[in-house]
Coordinates of C-alpha atoms in Angstrom, one line a residue:
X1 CA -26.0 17.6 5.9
X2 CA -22.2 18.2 6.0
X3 CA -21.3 21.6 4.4
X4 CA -19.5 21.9 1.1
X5 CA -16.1 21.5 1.6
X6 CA -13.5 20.1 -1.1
X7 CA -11.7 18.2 1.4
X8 CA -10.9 14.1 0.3
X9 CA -11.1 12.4 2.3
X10 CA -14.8 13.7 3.4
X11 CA -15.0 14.1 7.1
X12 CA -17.5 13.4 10.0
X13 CA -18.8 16.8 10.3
X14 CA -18.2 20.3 9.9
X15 CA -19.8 23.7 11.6
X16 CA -19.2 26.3 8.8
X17 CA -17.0 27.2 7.2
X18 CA -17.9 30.5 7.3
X19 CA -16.1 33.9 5.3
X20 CA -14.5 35.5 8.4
X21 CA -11.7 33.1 9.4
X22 CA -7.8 33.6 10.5
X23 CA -5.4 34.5 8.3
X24 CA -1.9 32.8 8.7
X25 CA 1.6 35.0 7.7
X26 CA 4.7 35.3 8.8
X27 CA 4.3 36.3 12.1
X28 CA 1.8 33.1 12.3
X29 CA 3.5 30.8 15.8
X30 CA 3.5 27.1 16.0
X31 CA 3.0 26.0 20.1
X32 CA 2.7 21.8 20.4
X33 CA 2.0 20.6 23.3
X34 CA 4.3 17.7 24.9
X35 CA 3.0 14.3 22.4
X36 CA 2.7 16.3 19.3
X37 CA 6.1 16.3 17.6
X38 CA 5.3 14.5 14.6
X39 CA 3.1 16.8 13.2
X40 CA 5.2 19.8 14.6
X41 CA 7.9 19.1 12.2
X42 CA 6.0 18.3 9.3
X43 CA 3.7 21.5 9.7
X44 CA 6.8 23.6 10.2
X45 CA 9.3 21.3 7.5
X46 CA 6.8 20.5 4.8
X47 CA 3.6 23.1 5.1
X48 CA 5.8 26.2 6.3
X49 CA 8.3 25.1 3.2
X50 CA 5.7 25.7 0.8
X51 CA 4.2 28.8 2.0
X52 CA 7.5 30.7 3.5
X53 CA 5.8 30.6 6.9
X54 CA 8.6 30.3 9.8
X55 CA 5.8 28.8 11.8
X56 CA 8.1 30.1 14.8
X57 CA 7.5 28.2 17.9
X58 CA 5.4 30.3 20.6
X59 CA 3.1 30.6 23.3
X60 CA -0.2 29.0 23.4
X61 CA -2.0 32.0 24.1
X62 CA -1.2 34.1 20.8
X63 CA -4.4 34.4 18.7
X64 CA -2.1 34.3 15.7
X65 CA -0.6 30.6 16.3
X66 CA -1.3 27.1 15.4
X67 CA -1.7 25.1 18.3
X68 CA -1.6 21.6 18.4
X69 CA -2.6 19.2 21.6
X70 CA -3.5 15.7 22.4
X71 CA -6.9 15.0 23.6
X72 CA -7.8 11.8 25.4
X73 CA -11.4 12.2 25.3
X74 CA -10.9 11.5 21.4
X75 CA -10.7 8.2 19.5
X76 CA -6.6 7.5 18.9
X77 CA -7.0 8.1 15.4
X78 CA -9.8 11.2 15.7
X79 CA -8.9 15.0 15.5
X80 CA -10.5 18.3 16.4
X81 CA -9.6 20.9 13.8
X82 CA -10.7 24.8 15.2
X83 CA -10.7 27.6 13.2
X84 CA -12.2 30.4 15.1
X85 CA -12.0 34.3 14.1
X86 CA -9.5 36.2 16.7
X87 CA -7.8 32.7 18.3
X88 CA -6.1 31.0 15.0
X89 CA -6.1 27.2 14.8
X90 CA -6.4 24.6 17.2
X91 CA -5.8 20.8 16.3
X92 CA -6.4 18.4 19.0
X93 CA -5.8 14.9 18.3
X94 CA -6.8 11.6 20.5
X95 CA -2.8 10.4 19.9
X96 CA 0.1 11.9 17.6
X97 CA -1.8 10.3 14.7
X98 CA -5.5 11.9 15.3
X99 CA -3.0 15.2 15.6
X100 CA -0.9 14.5 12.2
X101 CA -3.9 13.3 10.0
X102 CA -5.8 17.1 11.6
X103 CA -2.7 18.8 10.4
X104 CA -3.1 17.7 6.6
X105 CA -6.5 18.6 6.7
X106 CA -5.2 21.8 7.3
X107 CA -2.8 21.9 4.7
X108 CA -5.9 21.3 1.9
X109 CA -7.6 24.3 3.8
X110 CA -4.6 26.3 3.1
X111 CA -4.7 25.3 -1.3
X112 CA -2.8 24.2 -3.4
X113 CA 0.2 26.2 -2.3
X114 CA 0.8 24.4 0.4
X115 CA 1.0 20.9 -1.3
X116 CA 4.4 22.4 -3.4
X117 CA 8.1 22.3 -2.2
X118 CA 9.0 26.2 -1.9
X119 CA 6.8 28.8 -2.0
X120 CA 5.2 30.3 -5.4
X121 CA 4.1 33.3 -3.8
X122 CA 6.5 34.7 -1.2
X123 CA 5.0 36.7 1.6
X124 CA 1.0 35.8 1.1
X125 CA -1.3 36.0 3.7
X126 CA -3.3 32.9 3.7
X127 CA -7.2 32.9 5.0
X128 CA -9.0 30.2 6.0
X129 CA -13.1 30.4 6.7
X130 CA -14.3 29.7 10.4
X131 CA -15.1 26.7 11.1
X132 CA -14.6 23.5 13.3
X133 CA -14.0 19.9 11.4
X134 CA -15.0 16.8 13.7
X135 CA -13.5 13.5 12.3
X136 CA -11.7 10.1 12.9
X137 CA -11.2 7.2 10.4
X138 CA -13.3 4.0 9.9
X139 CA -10.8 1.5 9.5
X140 CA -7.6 0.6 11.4
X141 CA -5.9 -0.6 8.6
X142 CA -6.1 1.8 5.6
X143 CA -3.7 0.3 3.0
X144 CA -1.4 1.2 -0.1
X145 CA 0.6 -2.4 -1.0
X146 CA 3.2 -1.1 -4.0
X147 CA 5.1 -3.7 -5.6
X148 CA 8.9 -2.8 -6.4
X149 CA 9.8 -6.5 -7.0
X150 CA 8.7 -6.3 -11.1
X151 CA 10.0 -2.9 -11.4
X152 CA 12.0 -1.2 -8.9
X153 CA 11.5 2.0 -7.4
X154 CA 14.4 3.9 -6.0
X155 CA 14.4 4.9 -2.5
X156 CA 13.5 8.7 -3.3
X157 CA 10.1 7.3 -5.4
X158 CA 9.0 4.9 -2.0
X159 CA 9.4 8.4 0.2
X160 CA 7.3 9.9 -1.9
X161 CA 4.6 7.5 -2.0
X162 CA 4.3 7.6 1.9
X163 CA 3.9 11.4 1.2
X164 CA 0.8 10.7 -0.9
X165 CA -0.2 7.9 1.1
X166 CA -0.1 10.5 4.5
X167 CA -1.2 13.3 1.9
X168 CA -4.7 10.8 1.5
X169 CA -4.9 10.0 5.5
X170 CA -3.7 6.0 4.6
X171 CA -1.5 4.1 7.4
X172 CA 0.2 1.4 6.5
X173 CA 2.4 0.5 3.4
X174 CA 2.8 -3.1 2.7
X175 CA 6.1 -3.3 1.0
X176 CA 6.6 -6.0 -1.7
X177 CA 9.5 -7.0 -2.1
X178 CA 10.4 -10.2 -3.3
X179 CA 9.4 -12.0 -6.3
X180 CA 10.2 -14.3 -9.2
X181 CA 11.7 -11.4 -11.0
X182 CA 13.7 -9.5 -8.1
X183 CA 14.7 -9.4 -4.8
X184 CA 15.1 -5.9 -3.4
X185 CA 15.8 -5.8 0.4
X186 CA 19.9 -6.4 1.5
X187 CA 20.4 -9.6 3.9
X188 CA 23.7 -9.7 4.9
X189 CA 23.6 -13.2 5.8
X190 CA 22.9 -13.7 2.1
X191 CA 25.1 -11.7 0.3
X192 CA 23.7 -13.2 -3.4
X193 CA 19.9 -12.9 -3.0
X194 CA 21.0 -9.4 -4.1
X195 CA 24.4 -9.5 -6.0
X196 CA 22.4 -12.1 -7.9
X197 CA 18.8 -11.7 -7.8
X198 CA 18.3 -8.2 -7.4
X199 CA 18.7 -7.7 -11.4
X200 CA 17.7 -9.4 -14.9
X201 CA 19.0 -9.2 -18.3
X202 CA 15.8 -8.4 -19.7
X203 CA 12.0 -7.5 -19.3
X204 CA 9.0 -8.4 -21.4
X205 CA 7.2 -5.2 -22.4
X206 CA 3.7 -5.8 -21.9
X207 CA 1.6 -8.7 -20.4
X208 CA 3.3 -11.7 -20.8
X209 CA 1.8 -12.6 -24.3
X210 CA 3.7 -9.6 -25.9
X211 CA 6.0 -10.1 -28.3
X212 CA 8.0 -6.6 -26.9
X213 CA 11.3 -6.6 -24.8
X214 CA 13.1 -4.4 -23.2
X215 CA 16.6 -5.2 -23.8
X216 CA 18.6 -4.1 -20.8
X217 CA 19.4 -4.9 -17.2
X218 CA 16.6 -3.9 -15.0
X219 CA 17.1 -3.9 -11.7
X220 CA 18.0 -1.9 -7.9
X221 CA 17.8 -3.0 -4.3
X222 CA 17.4 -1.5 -0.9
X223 CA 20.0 -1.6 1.4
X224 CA 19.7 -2.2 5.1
X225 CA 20.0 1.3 5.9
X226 CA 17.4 2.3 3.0
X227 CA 15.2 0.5 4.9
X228 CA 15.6 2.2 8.5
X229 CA 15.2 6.0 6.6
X230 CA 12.3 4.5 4.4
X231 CA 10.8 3.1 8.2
X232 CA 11.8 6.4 10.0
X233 CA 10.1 8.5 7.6
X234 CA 7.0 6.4 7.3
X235 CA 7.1 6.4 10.9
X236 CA 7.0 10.2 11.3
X237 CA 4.2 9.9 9.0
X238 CA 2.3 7.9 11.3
X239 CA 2.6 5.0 8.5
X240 CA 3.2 1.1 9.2
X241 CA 5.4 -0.2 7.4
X242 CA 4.8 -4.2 6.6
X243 CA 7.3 -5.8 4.8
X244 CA 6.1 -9.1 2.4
X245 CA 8.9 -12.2 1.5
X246 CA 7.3 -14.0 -0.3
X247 CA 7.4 -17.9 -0.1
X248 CA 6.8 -21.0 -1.1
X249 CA 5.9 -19.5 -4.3
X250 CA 7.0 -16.5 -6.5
X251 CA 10.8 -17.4 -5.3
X252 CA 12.6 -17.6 -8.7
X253 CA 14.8 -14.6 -7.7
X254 CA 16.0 -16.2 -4.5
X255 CA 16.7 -20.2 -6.4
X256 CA 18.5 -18.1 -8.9
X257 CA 21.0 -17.1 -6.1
X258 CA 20.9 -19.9 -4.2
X259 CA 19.6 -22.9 -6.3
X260 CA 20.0 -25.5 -3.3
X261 CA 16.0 -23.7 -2.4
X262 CA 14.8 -25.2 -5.4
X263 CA 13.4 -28.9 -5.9
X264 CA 16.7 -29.8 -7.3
X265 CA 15.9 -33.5 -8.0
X266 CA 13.4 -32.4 -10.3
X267 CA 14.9 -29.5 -12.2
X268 CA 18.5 -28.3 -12.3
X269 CA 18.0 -25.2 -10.6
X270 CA 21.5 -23.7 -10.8
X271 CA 20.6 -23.4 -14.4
X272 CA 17.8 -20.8 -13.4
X273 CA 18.4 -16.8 -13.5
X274 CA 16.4 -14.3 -12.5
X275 CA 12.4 -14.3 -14.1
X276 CA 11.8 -11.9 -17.0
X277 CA 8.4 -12.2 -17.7
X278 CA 5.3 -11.9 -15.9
X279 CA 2.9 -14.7 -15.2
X280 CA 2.8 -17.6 -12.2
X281 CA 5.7 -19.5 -11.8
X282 CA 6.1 -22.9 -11.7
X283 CA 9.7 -22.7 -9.7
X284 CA 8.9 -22.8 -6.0
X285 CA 11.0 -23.4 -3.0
X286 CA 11.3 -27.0 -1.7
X287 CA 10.0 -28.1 1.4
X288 CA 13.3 -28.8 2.8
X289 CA 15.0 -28.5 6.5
X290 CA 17.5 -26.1 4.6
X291 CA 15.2 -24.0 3.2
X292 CA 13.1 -23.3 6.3
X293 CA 16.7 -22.5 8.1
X294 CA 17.4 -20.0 5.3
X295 CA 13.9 -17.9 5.1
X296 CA 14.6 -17.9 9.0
X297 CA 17.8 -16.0 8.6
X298 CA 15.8 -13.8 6.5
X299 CA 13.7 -12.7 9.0
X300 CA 15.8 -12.5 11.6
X301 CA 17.4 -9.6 9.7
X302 CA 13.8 -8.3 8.5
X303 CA 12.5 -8.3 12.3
X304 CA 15.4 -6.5 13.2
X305 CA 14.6 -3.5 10.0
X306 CA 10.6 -3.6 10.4
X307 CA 8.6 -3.2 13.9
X308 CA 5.4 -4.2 12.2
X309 CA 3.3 -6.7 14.0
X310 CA 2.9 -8.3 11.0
X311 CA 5.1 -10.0 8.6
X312 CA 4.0 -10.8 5.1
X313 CA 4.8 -13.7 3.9
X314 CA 3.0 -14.1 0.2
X315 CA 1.5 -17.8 0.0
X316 CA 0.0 -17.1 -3.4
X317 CA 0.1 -18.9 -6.6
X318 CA 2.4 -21.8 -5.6
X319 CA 2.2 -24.0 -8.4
X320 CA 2.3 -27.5 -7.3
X321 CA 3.5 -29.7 -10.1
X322 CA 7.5 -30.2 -8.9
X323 CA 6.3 -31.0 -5.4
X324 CA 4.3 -33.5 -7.1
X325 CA 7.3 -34.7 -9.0
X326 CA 9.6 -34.6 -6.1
X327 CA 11.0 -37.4 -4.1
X328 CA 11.8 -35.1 -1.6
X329 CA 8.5 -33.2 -1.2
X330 CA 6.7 -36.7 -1.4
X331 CA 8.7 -37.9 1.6
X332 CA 7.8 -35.2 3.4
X333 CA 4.5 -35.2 2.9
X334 CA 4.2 -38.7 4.1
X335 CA 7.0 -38.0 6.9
X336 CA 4.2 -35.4 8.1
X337 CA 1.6 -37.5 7.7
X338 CA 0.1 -34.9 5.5
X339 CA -3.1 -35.5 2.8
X340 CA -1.4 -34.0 -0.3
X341 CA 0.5 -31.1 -1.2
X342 CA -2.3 -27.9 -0.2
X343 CA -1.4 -29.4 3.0
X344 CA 2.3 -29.4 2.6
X345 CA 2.1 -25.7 1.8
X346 CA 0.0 -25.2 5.2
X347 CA 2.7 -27.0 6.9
X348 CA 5.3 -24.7 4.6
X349 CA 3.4 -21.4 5.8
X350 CA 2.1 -22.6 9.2
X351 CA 6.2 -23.3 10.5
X352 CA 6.8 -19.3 9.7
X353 CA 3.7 -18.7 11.6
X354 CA 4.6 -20.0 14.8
X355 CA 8.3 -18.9 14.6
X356 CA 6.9 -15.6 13.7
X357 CA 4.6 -15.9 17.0
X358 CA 7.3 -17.0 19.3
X359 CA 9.4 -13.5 18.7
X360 CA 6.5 -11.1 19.3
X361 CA 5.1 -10.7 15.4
X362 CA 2.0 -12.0 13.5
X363 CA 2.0 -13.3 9.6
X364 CA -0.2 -12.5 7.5
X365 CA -0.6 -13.6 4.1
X366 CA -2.5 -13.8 0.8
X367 CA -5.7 -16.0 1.0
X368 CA -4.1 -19.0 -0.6
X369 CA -2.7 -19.8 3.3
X370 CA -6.5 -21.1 4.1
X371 CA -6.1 -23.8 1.6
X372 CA -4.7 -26.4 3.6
X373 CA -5.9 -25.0 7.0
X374 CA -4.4 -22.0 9.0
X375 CA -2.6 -21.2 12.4
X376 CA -5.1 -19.1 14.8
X377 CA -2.9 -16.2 15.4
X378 CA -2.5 -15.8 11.7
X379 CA -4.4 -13.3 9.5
X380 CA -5.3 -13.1 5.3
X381 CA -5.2 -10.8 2.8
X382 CA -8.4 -11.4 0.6
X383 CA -7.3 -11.2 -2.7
X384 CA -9.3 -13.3 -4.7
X385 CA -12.4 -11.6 -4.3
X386 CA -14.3 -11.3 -1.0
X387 CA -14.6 -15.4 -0.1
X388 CA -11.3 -16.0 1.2
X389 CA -12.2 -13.3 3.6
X390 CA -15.5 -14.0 4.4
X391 CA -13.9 -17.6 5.2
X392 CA -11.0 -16.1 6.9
X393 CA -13.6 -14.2 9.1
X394 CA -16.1 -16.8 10.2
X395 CA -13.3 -18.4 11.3
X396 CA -11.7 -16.0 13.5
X397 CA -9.3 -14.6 11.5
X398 CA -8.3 -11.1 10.8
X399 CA -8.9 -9.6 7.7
X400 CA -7.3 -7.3 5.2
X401 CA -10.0 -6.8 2.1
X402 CA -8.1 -5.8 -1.1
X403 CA -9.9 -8.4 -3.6
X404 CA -8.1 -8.1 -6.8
X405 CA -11.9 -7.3 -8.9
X406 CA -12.3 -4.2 -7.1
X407 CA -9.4 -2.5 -6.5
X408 CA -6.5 -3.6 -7.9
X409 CA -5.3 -0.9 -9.5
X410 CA -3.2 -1.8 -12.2
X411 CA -6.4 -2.8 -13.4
X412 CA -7.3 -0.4 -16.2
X413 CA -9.3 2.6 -15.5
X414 CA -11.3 3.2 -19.0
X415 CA -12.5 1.1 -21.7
X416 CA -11.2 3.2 -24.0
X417 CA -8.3 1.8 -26.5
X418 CA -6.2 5.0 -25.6
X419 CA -5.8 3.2 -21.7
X420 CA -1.8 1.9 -21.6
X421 CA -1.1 -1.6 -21.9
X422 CA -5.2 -2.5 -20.7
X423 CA -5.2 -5.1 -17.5
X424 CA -8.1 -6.3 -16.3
X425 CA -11.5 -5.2 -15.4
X426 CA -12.6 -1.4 -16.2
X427 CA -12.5 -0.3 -12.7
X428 CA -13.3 3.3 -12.9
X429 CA -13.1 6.3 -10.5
X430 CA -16.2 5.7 -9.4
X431 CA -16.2 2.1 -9.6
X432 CA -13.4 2.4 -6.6
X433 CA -15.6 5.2 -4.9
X434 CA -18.4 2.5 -4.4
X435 CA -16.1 -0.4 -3.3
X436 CA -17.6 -1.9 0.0
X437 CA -14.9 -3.5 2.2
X438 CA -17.3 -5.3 4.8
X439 CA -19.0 -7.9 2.9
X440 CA -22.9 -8.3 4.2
X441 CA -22.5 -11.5 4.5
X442 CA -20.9 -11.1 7.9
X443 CA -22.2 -10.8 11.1
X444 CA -21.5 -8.2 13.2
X445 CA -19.1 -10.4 15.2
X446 CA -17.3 -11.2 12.3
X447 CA -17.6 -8.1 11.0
X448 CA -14.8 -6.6 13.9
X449 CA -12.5 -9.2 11.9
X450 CA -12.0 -7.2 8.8
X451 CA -9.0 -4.8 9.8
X452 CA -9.6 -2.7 6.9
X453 CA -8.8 -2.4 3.5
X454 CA -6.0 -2.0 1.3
X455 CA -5.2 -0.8 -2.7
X456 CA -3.0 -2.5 -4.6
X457 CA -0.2 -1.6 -6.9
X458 CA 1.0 -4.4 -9.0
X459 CA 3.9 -3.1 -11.2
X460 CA 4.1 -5.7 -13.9
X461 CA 3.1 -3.5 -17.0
X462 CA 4.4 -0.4 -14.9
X463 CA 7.9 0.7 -16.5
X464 CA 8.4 4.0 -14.3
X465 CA 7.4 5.7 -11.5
X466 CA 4.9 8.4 -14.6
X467 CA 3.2 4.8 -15.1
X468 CA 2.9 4.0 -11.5
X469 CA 1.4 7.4 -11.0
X470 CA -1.1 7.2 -13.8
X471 CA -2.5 3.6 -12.4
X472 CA -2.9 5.1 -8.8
X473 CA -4.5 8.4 -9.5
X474 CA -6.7 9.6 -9.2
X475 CA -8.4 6.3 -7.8
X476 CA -6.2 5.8 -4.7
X477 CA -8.5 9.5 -3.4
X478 CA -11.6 7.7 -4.2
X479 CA -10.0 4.8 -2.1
X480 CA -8.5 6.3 0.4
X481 CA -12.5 8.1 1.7
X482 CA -13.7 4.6 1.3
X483 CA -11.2 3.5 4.0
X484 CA -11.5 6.8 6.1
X485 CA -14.9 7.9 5.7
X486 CA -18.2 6.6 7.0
X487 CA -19.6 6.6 3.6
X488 CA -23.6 5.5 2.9
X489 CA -24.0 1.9 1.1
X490 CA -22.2 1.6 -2.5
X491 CA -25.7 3.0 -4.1
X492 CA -26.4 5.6 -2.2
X493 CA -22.9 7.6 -2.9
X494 CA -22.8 10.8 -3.7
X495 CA -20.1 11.0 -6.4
X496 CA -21.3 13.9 -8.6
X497 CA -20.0 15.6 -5.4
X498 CA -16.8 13.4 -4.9
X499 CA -16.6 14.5 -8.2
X500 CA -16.8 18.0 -7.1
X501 CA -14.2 18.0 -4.6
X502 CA -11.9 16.3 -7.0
X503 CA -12.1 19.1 -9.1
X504 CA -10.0 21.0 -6.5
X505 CA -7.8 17.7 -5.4
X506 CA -6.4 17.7 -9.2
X507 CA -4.9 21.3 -8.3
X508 CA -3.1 19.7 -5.5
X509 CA -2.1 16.6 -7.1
X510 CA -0.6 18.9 -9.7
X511 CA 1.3 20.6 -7.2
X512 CA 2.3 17.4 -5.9
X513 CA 3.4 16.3 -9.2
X514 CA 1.1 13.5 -9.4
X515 CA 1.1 12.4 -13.0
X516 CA -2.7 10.7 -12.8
X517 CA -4.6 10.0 -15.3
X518 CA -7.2 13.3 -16.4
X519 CA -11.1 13.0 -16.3
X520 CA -10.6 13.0 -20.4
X521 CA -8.8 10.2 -20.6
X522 CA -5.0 9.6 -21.3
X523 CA -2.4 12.4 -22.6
X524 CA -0.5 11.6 -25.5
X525 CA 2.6 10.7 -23.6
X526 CA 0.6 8.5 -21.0
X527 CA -0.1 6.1 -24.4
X528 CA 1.3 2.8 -25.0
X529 CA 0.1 2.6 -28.4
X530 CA 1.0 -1.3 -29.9
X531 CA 1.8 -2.6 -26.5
X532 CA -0.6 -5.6 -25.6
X533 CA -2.3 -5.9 -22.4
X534 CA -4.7 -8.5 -20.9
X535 CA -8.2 -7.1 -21.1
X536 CA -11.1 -8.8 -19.5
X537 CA -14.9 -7.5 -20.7
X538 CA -17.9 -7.0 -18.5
X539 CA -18.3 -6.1 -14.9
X540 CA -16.1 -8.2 -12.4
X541 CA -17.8 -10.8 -10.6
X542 CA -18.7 -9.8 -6.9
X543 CA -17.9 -12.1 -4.9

């Protein structure tokens, strides 16, 4: 039985904690061994901030010090965290990582405090019980996906998510950001995708049945060097950073700036603009020689900005209808001796896939890239529930389990009418806490397939960064111990005490200025009274 702690997410073990501890003040030294830089500087820049500690660098053999070390009888990701009476804090981590994620369990030991900018109290002692915390995560690939393509975040909101996303131990940050209604990452080979697609005139309030506008410009982009801070700092945060262009599909943004992408001999394309509404488009990219050359311009420049090892390349929701209708697209399909159109989009997806391959990187895409069949090396995001995954695994593919019924989370959180602009399922806080990534319907074998999990922010109905906070929290906690933590079977849960340790994560989520949603239900200014949503009764289907 692990002792009560409030820490999220819940660790392997823990001997204690115990009342005598060490106290940490200003006369508290920070030694890091050679390998341990990255959490150095965010103890000393972000934890020292808050609590006016200098966190002065020193010996290793001060009892009043912090002491950080690499350990390689550890796992890579696993961490040792000390706290014995009369020789301060130890962290000792099986690679910079297992290190960093130690440190910000040691800035929840410390309070609340420590999760502000500047300190509230200057000149507190801070005490923390004896005790030793033994942990490492379950999954490689613990996952936040934000969408900035339907509303755009600035640059300082994406920094801030990868401090909540390093705040909640989660690793890699798959950044969407192109779609029918926005392209947001500078090419400089293609000056228009964001002179011209980057912004729309207007945006529909609501799902896409409301009658609601917003009558003004929307719109924002990152620029090339946007993208090397927002990498850098991820980086220092021991955070992944995988990028998602998406094709053939959810392209509107990029026909509208160049039109010649589009199945121009079924539609005149250069009378498109830039999507404002929400739904599945039926304007794809054409199968052409011309576009294939384009996207590969794109990612030369994207390779050169991201040093993922995979590349996201969407493959969801291509409508089919104007490749039906096109000339073109039939001619191709018959040039490639293909079966139909499913086939055509393999083809579409499987060309990026091996020119992906040849320079070092892997694609990965949405589970749609099965239909049709799929390149070995490639791997799937299981949206769509769990079968495109199961599929994906049996047949040696690697998996990323996000399916959209469990935790999606711009679906809503209550069933209560006060819930803003209501999507989807009611997928509650504890709904999340019982997700199961590993379906157990796989073998063990295919089992080592699933990379992990991921959450995912879809922005649609999500106006500003309050909104985007609301739909995250408090469920991305309950997600991100489900992606750490080696949790019993969904049943056999303990969330009363989940529940129990949230009660002390709010305080630091306050700090943080987290705007999530309460226990109780929605504040008054969290409302979206009149504003219609898309609603779906019953449980979601588990498959």
């Amino acid at each position: 039985m692990t002792p009560e702690t409030d820490l999220i997410p819940s660790p392997r073990s823990i001997e204690g904690p115990a009342r005598c501890g060490v106290l940490l003040d200003e006369a508290t030294i920070l030694y890091a061994a050679p390998g341990t830089g990255t959490a150095e500087r965010w103890l000393r820049s972000t934890v020292g901030a808050a609590l006016g500690l200098p966190l002065a660098p020193g010996t290793q053999g001060d009892p009043n010090s912090v002491r950080l070390h690499l350990d390689d009888t550890l796992e890579p990701e696993a961490y040792k965290l000390s706290v014995v009476v009369n020789r301060g804090v130890e962290i000792r981590g099986g690679s910079a990582a297992g290190v960093f994620w130690g440190a910000q369990t040691l800035r929840q030991l410390l309070g609340p405090d420590a999760f502000r900018r500047a300190p509230v109290r200057p000149g507190t002692t801070y005490g923390i019980g004896h005790q030793i915390i033994e942990d490492a995560p379950r999954f490689h690939w613990r996952g936040l996906m934000l969408d900035v393509s339907r509303h755009f975040m600035p640059k300082d909101g994406v920094l801030r998510y990868l401090d909540l996303m390093a705040a909640h131990k989660l690793n890699v940050f798959h950044f969407h950001l192109t779609d029918d209604q926005g392209w947001r990452v500078e090419i400089r080979k293609y000056p228009r995708l964001t002179e011209v697609g980057s912004w729309r005139a207007r945006t529909k309030f609501g799902h896409r049945a409301s009658p609601l506008w917003e009558d003004k410009p929307h719109g924002g982009h990152y620029t090339q060097d946007d993208v090397r801070e927002i990498v850098a700092y991820a980086a220092e945060r021991h955070i992944t950073v995988v990028p998602e262009i998406d094709v053939p599909g959810h392209s509107q943004a990029a026909i509208a700036a160049y039109p010649e992408l589009g199945n121009t001999d079924v539609i005149d394309t250069s009378a498109l603009t830039v999507w404002d509404t929400w739904g599945i488009n039926p304007n794809v990219l054409a199968p052409t020689d011309n576009t294939l050359r384009f996207y590969e311009g794109v990612f030369e420049e994207l390779l050169e900005l991201f040093p993922s090892e995979f590349i996201h390349v969407g493959g969801d929701e291509c409508l089919k209808d104007q490749w039906r209708q096109s000339p073109t697209a039939q001619e191709r399909i018959r040039e490639l001796g293909l079966k139909d159109e499913d086939e055509l989009q393999a083809w579409f997806i499987g060309h990026f896939d091996k020119w992906l391959s040849a320079r070092g990187r892997r694609l990965i895409g949405w589970d749609e890239i099965l239909e049709g069949g799929l390149a070995q090396g490639a791997a799937v995001s299981s949206w769509r529930g769990y079968a495109g995954g199961i599929a994906a695994a049996r047949a040696g593919h690697d998996v990323v389990m996000c399916p959209e019924q469990q935790v999606y989370l711009d679906h809503r959180q209550d069933g209560g009418a006060d819930e803003p602009v209501p999507i989807g399922y009611v997928r509650t806080l504890e709904d999340v806490y019982r997700f199961q990534p590993v379906p157990a319907e796989l073998t063990p074998d295919e089992a080592r397939h699933v990379l992990g999990t991921q959450a995912n922010v879809w922005t649609e109905v999500m106006e500003d960064p309050a909104r985007v906070d609301y739909q995250t929290f408090p469920r991305l906690a309950a997600f991100a111990e489900v992606a750490w933590s080696s949790l019993p079977e969904p049943a056999e849960r303990d969330f009363t005490d989940f529940q129990r340790r949230m009660a002390a994560h709010y305080g630091r989520l306050d700090a943080l200025g987290v705007a999530y949603r309460p226990p109780t239900g929605p504040r008054p200014w969290q409302r979206r009274p009149g504003v219609l949503g898309r609603p779906i009764d019953g449980p979601p289907p588990n498959r």
